[in-house]
XYZ file of C-alpha atoms in Angstrom:
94
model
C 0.000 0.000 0.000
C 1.435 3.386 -1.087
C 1.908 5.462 1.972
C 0.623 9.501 1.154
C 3.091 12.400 3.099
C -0.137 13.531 5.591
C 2.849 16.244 6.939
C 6.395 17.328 7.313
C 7.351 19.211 9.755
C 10.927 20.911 10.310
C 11.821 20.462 13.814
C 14.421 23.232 15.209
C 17.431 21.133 17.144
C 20.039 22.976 19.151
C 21.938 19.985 20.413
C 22.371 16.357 20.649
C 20.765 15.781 23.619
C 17.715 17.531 22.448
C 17.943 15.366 20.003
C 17.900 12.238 21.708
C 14.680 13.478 23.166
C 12.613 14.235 20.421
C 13.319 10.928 19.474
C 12.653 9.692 22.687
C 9.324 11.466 23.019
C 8.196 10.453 19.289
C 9.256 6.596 19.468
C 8.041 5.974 23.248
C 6.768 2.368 23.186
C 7.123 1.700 19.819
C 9.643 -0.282 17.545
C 11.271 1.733 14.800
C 13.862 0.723 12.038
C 16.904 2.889 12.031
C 19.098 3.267 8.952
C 22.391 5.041 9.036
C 24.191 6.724 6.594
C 24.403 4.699 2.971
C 25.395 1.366 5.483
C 21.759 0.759 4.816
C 22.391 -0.206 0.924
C 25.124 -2.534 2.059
C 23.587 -4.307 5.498
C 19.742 -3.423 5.863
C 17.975 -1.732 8.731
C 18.015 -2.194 12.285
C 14.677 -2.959 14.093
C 15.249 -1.170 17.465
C 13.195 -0.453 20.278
C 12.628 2.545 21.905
C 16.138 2.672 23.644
C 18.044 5.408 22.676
C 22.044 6.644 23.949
C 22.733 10.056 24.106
C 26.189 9.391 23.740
C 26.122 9.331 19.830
C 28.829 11.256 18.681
C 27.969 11.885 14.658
C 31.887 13.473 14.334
C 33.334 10.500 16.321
C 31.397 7.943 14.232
C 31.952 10.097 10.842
C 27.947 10.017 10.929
C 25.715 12.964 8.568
C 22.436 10.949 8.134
C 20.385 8.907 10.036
C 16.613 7.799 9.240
C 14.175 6.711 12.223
C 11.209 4.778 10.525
C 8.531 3.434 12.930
C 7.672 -0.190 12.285
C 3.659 0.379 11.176
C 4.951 2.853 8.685
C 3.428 5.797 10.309
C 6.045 8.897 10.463
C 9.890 8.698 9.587
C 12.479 11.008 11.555
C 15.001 12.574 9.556
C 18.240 13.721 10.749
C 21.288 15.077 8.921
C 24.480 16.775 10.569
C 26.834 18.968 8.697
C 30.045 20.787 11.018
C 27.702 20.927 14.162
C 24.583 21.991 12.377
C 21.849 19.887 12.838
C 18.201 19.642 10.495
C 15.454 17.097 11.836
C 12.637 16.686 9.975
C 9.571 14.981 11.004
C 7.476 13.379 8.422
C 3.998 11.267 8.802
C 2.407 9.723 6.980
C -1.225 8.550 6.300
């Protein structure tokens, strides 16, 4: 079934552990797939549950991109980090 953008929201993030709990706050209770960089291509997904570290370091890991999909399809986090910017966007779908 083809999945229709319902909205997309640009979410304002001023650090990583504001990060952490948007995520927290969005994926409470559910489980998610999480796809990082272009590993994704090469390895899959990774079903996760709602556990999240703030201890991600994207410079440290040579991270810019991760995708948070919940597992029903619903809404998709977005997340891409350039020099210590950060964009989220939050996207849901119908």
């Amino acid at each position: 079934k083809d999945k229709k953008i319902n909205s997309k929201i640009k979410v304002e993030i001023d650090s990583y552990q504001q990060l952490v709990e948007f995520i927290k706050e969005k994926v409470a209770g559910l489980s998610s797939y999480l796809l990082i960089d272009e590993e994704w291509k090469f390895c899959g997904m990774y079903k996760i549950s709602s556990e999240f570290s703030s201890d991600y370091n994207f410079d440290e890991l040579h991270s810019d991109e991760i995708r948070i999909i919940s597992c029903d399809l619903s809404f998709q986090i977005q997340i891409d980090y350039d020099h210590n910017k950060i964009e989220c966007e939050y996207i849901m779908y119908k």
